[in-house]
CSV table of C-alpha atoms in Angstrom, one decimal:
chain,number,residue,atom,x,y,z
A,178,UNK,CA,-71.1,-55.6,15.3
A,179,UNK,CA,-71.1,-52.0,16.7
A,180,UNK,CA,-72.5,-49.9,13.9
A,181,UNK,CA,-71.4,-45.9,13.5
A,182,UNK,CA,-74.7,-45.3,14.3
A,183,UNK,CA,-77.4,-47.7,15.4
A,184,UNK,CA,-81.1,-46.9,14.3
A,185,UNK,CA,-82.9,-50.2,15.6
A,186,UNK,CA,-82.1,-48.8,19.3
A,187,UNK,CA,-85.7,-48.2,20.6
A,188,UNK,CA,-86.9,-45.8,23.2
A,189,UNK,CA,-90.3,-47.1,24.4
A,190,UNK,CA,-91.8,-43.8,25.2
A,191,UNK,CA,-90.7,-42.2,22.2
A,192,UNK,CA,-92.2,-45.3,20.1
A,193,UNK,CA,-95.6,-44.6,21.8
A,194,UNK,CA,-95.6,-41.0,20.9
A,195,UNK,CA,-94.2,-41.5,17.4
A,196,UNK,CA,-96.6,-44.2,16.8
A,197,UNK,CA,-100.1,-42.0,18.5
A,198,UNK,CA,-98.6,-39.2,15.8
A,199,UNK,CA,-98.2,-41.1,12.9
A,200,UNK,CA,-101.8,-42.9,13.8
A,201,UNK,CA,-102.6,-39.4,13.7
A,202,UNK,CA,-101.9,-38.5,10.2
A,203,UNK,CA,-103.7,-41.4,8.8
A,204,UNK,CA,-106.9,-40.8,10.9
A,205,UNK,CA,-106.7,-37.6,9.3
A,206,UNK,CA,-106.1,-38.6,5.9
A,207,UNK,CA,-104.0,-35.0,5.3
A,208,UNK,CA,-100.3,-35.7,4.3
A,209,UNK,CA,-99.1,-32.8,2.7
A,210,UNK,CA,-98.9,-29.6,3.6
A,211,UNK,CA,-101.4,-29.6,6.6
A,212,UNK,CA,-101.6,-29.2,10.5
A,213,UNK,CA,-98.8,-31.6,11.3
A,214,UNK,CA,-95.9,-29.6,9.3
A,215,UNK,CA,-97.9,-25.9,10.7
A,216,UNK,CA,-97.2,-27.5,13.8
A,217,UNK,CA,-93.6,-28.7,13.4
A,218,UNK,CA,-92.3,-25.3,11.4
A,219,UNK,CA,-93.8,-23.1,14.8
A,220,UNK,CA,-92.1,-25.5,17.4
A,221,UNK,CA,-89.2,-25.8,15.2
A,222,UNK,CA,-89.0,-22.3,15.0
A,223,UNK,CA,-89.4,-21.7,18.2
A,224,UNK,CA,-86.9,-24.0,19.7
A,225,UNK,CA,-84.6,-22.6,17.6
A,226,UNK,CA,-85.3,-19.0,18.1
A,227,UNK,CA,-86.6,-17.8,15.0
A,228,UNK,CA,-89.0,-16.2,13.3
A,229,UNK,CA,-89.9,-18.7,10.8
A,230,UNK,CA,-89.2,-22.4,9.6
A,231,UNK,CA,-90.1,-23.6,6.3
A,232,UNK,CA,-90.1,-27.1,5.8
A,233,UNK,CA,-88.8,-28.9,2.6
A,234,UNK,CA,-88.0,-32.6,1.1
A,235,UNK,CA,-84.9,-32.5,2.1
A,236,UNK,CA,-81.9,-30.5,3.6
A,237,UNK,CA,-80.3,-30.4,-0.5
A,238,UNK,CA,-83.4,-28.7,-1.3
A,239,UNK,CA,-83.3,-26.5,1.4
A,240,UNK,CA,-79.9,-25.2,0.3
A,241,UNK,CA,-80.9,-24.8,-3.2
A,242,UNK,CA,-84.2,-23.1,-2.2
A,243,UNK,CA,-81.6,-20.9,-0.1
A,244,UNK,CA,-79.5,-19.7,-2.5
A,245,UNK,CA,-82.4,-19.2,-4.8
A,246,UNK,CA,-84.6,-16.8,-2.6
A,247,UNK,CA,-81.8,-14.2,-1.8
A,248,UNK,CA,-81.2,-14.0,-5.3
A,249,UNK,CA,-78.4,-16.2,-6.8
A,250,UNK,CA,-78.4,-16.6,-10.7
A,251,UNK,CA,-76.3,-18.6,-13.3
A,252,UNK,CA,-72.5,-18.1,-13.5
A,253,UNK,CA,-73.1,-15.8,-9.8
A,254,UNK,CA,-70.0,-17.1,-7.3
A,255,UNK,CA,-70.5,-18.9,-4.5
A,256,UNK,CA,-68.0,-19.1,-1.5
A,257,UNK,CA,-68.1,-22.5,0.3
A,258,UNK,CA,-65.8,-25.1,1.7
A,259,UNK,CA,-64.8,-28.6,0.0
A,260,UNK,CA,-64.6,-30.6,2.7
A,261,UNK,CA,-68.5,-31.4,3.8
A,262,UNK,CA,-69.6,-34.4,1.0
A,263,UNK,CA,-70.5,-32.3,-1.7
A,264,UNK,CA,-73.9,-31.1,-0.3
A,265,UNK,CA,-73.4,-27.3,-0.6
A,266,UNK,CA,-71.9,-28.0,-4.0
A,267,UNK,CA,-74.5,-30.1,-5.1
A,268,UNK,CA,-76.7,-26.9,-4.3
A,269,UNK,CA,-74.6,-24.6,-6.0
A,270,UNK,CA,-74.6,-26.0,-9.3
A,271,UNK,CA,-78.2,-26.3,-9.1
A,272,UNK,CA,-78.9,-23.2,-9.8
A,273,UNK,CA,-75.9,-22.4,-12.4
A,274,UNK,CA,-73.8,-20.7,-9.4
A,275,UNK,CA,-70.1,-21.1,-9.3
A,276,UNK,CA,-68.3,-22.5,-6.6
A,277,UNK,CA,-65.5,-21.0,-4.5
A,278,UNK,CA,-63.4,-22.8,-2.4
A,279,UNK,CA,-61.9,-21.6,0.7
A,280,UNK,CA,-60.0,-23.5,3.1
A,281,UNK,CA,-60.8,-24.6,6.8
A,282,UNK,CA,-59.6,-24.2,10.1
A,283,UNK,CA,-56.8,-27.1,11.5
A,284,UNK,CA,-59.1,-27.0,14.7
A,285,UNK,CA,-62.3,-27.4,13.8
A,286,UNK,CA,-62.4,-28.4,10.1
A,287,UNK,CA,-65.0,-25.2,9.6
A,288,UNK,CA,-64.8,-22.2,7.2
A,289,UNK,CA,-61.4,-20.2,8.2
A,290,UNK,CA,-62.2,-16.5,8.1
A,291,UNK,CA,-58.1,-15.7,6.6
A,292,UNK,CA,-59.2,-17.8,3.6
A,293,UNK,CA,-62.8,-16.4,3.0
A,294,UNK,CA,-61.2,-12.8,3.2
A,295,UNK,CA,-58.7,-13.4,0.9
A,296,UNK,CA,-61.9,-15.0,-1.1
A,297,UNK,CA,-64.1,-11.9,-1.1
A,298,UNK,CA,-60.6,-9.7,-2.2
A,299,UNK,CA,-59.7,-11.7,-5.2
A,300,UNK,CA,-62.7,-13.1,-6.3
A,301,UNK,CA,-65.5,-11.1,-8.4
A,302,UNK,CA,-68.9,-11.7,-8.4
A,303,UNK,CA,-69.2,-13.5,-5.2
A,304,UNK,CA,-73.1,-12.9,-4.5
A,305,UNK,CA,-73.5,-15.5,-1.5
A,306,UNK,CA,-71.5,-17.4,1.2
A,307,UNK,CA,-72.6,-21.2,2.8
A,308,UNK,CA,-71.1,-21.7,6.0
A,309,UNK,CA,-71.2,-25.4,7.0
A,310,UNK,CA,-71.4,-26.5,10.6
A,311,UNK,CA,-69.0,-29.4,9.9
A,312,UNK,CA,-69.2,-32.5,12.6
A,313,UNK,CA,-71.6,-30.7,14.7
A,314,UNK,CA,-69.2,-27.7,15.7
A,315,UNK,CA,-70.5,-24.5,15.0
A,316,UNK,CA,-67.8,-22.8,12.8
A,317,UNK,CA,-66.4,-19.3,13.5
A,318,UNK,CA,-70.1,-17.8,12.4
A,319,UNK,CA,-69.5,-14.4,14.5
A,320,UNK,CA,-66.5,-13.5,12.1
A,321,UNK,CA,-67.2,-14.9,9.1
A,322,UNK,CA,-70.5,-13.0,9.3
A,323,UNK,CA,-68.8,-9.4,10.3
A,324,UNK,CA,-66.6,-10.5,7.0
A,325,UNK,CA,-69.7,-11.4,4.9
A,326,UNK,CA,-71.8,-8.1,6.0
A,327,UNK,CA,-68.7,-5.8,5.2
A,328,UNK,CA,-68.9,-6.6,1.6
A,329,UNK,CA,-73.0,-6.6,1.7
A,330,UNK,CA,-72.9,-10.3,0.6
A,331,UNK,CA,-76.0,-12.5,1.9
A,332,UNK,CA,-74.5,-15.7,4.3
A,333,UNK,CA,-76.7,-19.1,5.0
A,334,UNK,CA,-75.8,-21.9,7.2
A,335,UNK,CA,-75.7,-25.4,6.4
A,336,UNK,CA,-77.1,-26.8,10.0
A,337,UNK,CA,-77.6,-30.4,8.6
A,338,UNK,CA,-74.8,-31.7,11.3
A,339,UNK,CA,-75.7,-29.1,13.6
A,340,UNK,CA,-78.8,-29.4,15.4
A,341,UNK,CA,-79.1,-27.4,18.5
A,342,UNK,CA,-75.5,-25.7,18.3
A,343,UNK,CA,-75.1,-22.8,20.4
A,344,UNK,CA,-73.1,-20.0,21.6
A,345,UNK,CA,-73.5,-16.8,23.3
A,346,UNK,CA,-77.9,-18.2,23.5
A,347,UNK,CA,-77.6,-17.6,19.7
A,348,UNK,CA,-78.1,-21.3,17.8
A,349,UNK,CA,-77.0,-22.5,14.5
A,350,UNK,CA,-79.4,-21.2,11.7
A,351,UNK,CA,-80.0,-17.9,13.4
A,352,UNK,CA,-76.7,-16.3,12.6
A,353,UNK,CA,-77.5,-15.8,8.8
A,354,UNK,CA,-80.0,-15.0,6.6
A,355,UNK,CA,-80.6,-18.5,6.2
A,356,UNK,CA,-80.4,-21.8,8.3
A,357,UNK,CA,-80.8,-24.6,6.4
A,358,UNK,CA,-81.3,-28.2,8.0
A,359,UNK,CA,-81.5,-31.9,6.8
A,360,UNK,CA,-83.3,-34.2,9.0
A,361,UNK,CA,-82.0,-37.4,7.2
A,362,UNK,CA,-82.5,-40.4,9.8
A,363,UNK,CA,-78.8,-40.3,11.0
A,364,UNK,CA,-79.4,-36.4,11.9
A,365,UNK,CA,-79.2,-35.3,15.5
A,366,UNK,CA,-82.9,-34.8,14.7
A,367,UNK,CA,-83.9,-37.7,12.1
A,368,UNK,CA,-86.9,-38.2,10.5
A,369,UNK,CA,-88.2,-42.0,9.6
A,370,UNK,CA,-87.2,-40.9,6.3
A,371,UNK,CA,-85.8,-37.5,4.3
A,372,UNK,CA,-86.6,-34.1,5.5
A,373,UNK,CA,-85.5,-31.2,5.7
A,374,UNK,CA,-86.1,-27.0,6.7
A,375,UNK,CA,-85.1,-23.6,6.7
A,376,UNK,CA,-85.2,-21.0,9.0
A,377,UNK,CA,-85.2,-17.3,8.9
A,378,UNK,CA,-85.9,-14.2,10.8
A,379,UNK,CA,-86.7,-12.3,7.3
A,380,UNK,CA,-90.8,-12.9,6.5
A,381,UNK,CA,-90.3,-11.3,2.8
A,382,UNK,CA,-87.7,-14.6,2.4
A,383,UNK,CA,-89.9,-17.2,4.5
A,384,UNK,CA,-92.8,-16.0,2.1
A,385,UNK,CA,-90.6,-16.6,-1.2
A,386,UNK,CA,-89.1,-19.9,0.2
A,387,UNK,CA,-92.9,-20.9,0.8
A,388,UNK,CA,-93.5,-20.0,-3.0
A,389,UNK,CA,-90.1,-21.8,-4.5
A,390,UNK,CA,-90.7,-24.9,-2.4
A,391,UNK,CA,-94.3,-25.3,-4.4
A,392,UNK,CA,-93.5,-24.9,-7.9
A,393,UNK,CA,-93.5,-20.9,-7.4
A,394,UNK,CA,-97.2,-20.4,-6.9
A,395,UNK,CA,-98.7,-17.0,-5.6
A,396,UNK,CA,-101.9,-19.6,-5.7
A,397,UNK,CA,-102.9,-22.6,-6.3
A,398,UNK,CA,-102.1,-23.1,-9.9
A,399,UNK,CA,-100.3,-19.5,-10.5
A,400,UNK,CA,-96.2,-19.6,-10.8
A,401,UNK,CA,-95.4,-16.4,-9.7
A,402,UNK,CA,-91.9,-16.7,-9.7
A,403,UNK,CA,-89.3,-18.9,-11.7
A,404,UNK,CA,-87.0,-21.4,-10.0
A,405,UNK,CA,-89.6,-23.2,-7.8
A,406,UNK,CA,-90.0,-26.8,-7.5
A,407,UNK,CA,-91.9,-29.9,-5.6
A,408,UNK,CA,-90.2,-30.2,-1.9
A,409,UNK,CA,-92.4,-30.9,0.6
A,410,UNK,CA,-91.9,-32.1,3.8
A,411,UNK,CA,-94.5,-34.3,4.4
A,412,UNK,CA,-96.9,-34.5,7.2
A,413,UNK,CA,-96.2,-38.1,8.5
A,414,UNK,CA,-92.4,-37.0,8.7
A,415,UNK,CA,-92.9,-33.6,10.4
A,416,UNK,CA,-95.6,-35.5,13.4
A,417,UNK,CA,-92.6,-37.6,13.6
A,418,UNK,CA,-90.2,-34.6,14.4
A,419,UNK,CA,-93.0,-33.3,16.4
A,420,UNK,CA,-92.7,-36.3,18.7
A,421,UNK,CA,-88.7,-36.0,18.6
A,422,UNK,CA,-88.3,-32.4,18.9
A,423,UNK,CA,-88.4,-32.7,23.2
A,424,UNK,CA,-85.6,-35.3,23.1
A,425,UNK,CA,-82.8,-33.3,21.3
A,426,UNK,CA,-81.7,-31.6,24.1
A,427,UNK,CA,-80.9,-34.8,25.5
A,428,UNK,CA,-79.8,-36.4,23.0
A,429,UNK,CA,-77.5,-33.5,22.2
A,430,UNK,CA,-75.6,-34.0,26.2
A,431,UNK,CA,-75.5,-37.5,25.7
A,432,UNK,CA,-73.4,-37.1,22.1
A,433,UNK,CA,-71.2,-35.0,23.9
A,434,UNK,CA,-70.8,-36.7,27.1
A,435,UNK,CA,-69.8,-39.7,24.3
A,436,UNK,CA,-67.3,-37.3,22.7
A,437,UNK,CA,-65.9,-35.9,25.8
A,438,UNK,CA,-65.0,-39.6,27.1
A,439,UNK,CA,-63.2,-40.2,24.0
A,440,UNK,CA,-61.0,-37.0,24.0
A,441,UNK,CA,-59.8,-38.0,27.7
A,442,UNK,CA,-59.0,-41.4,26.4
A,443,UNK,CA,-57.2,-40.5,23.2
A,444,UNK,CA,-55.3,-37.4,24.8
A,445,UNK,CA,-51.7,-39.3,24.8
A,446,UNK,CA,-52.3,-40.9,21.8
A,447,UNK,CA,-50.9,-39.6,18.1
A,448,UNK,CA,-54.2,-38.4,16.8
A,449,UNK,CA,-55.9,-35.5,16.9
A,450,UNK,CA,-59.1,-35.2,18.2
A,451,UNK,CA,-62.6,-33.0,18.0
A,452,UNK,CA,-61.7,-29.6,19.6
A,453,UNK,CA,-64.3,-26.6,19.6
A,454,UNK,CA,-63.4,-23.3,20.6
A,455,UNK,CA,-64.1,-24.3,24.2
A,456,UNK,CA,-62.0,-27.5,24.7
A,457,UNK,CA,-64.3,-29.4,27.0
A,458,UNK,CA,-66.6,-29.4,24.1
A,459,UNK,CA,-69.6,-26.9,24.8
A,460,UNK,CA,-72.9,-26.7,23.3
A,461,UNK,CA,-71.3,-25.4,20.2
A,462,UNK,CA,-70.4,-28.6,19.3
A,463,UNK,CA,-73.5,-31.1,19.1
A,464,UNK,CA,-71.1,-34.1,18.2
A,465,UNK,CA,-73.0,-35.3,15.1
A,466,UNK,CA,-70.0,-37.0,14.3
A,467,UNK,CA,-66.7,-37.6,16.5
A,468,UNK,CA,-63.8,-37.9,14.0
A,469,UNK,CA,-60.4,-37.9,14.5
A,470,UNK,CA,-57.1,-37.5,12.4
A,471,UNK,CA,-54.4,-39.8,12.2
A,472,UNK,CA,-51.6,-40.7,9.8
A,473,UNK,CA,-52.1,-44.0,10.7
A,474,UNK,CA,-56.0,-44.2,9.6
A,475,UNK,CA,-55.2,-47.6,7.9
A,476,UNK,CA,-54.0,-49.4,10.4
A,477,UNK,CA,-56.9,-48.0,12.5
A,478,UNK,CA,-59.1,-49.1,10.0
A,479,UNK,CA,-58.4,-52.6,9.9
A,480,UNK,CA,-58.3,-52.8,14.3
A,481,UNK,CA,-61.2,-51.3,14.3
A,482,UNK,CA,-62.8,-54.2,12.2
A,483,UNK,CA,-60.7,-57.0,13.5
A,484,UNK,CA,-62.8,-56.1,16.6
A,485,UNK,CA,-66.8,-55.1,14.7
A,486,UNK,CA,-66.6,-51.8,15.5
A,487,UNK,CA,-67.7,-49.6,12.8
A,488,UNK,CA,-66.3,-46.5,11.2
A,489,UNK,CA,-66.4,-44.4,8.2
A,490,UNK,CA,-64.5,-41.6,6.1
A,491,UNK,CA,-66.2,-38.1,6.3
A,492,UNK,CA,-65.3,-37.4,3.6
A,493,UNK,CA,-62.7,-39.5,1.4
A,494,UNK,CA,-62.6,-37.1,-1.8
A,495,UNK,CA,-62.8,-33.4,-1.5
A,496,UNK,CA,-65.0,-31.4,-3.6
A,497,UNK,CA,-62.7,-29.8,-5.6
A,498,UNK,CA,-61.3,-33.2,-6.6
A,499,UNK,CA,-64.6,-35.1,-7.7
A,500,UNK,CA,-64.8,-36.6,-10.9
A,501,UNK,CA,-68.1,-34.8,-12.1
A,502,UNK,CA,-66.2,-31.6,-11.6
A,503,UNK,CA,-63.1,-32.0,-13.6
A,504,UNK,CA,-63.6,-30.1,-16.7
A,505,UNK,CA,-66.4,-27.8,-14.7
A,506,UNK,CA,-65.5,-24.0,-13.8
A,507,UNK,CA,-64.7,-23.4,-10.1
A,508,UNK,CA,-63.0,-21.6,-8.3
A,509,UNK,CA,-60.2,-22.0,-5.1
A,510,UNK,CA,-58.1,-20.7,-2.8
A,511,UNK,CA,-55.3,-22.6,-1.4
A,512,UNK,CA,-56.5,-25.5,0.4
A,513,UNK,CA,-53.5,-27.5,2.2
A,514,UNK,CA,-55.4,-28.2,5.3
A,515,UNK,CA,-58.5,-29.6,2.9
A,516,UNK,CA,-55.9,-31.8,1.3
A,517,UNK,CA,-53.9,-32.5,4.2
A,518,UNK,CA,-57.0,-33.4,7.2
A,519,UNK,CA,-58.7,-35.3,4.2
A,520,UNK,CA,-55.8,-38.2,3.7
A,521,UNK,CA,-56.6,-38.8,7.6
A,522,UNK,CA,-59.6,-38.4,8.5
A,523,UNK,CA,-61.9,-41.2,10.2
A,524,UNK,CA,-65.2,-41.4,12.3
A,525,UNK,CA,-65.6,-43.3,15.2
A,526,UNK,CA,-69.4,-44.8,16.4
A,527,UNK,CA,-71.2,-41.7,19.0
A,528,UNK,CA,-74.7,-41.6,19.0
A,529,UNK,CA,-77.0,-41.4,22.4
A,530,UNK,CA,-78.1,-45.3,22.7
A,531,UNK,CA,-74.3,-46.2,23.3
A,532,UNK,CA,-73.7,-47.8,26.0
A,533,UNK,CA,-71.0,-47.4,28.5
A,534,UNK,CA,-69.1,-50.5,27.8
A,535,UNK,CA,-69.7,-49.9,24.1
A,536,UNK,CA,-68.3,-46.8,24.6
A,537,UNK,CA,-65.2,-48.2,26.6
A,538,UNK,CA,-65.1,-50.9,23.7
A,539,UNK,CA,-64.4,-48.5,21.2
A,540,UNK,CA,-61.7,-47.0,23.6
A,541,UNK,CA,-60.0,-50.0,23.8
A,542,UNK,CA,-59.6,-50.9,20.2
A,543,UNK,CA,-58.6,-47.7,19.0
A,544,UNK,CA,-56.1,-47.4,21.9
A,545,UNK,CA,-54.3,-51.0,21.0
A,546,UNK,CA,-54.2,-49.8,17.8
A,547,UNK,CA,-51.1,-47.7,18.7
């Protein structure tokens, strides 16, 4: 069986170093909150071009520690999209916020700057924006931004699919106020477990993300300021990253050079594929995932497991639509590529172990599919 995503692939070079770092942490005996996660949060930071990384639990809690340091209260709006599996959502409703939908582009499946205007026009109270990087494609950031800034309304990133996104030397968390990243084990950059981080070039938010992701404390003991919690990234996780950091780059080429094979093959046929702003897929898109679109994603479906390859639905129901939010207060915008991209959506296996004749395997079965 080809899974979507194969973690038992094993790099012997990277295994040395992970395991030298995670012997590390137990000769130490420090696993919170100590060198290993200083460490990570400058090279992190670093790579990425920032001025800071704060490292949390998980890249949930880094949205809801988001939203909370530049100032979001109960019943405050916030814009996002309903199309990227509830996370920003999830966030949102954390901290007593209410959503507001606005609809993607058919390209890239990333906020569409028409809908967000008409957003920010007709909708009051709008204190925030979250931008998702859907798929691994940074989304329009430069004009959402100029639209955000206009109306003096903060914008974060969610970067959890989006790892080493670029464009214009500028990468994905470094656009907003905010970048906020998940390094879940299927993440371009996975941890042997959950993770997550922000980043910021603002030290005033750094310092009050540093104080919410510890219960709020000015010290040890004293909650300075309301709305903190217990998200740590630990320090076994972050020598982990540590040891992985070096490889995204790589890994990163190889996702596209994956992703780029597949468009050539599925040109003629009736689906649509991945398609950044650059069609030959640039280092804006980090291919996290490689869906495509079809109407015919059942009979797909059941090809694609007649021959064990695996696939999944990112994502089946729309956020709008979710049973814990009927009866809930949100708001939305007309969403008819949402509904329409959501009925056909399906992801196809691209990560960097493949193999070439894995990767012509999965050619071949979607091809006979049509």
């Amino acid at each position: 069986m080809l899974l979507i995503n194969d973690l038992t692939r094993r790099n012997p070079v990277l295994d040395e170093a992970i395991q030298a770092a995670v012997n590390r942490v137990l000769t130490r005996g420090w696993y919170v909150h100590g060198p290993e996660l200083s460490q990570f949060e400058a090279e992190f930071a670093q790579w990425n071009g920032a001025a800071h990384c704060v490292g949390v639990a998980n890249g949930t809690d880094a949205l809801e520690l988001a939203l909370r340091a530049v100032g979001v209260n109960e019943n405050d709006c916030v814009v996002t999209v309903a199309n990227a599996g509830m996370y920003s959502t999830t966030a949102i409703r954390a901290v007593g916020a209410v959503p507001v939908y606005v609809d993607v582009e058919p390209a890239t499946l990333t906020m569409d700057a028409d809908s967000l205007a008409a957003a920010l026009r007709t909708t009051t109270g709008i204190k925030a924006i979250i931008v998702t990087h859907l798929y691994g494609q940074l989304a329009t950031i430069e004009s959402l931004l100029a639209l955000a800034q206009a109306q003096r309304i903060l914008l974060i990133e969610d970067c959890a699919q989006a790892h080493g996104a670029t464009r214009n030397g500028k990468m994905a968390g470094t656009f907003g106020e905010i970048g906020c990243f998940s390094f879940y084990p299927t993440k371009n950059l996975g941890a042997a477990g959950d993770g997550g981080a922000l980043l910021t070039q603002r030290s005033d938010l750094a310092e009050r993300l540093r104080q919410l992701r510890q219960y709020g404390w000015g010290k040890k003991y004293v909650a300075e300021i309301s709305g903190g919690r217990n998200s740590r990234l630990d320090e076994l996780q972050a020598a982990i990253l540590l040891a992985k950091l070096p490889w995204l780059n790589d890994w990163n080429a190889r996702r596209r050079q994956v992703a780029r094979r597949y468009n050539e093959a599925f040109a003629a046929l009736p689906l649509q594929t991945p398609n950044c702003l650059d069609a030959s897929l640039d280092e804006s898109y980090v291919a996290h995932l490689y869906v495509v679109r079809t109407a015919e994603r059942v009979a797909l479906q059941e090809r694609l497991s007649a021959q064990g390859i695996g696939f999944d639905i990112h994502y089946p129901v729309p956020d709008h639509r979710q049973p814990c939010q009927q009866g809930r207060t949100f708001y939305a915008q007309e969403l008819p590529v949402t509904e329409r991209t959501g009925q056909q959506l399906l992801t196809l296996p691209c990560f960097p172990a493949m193999t070439e004749a894995e990767v012509e395997r999965v050619i071949q079965a979607v091809a006979s599919s049509f």
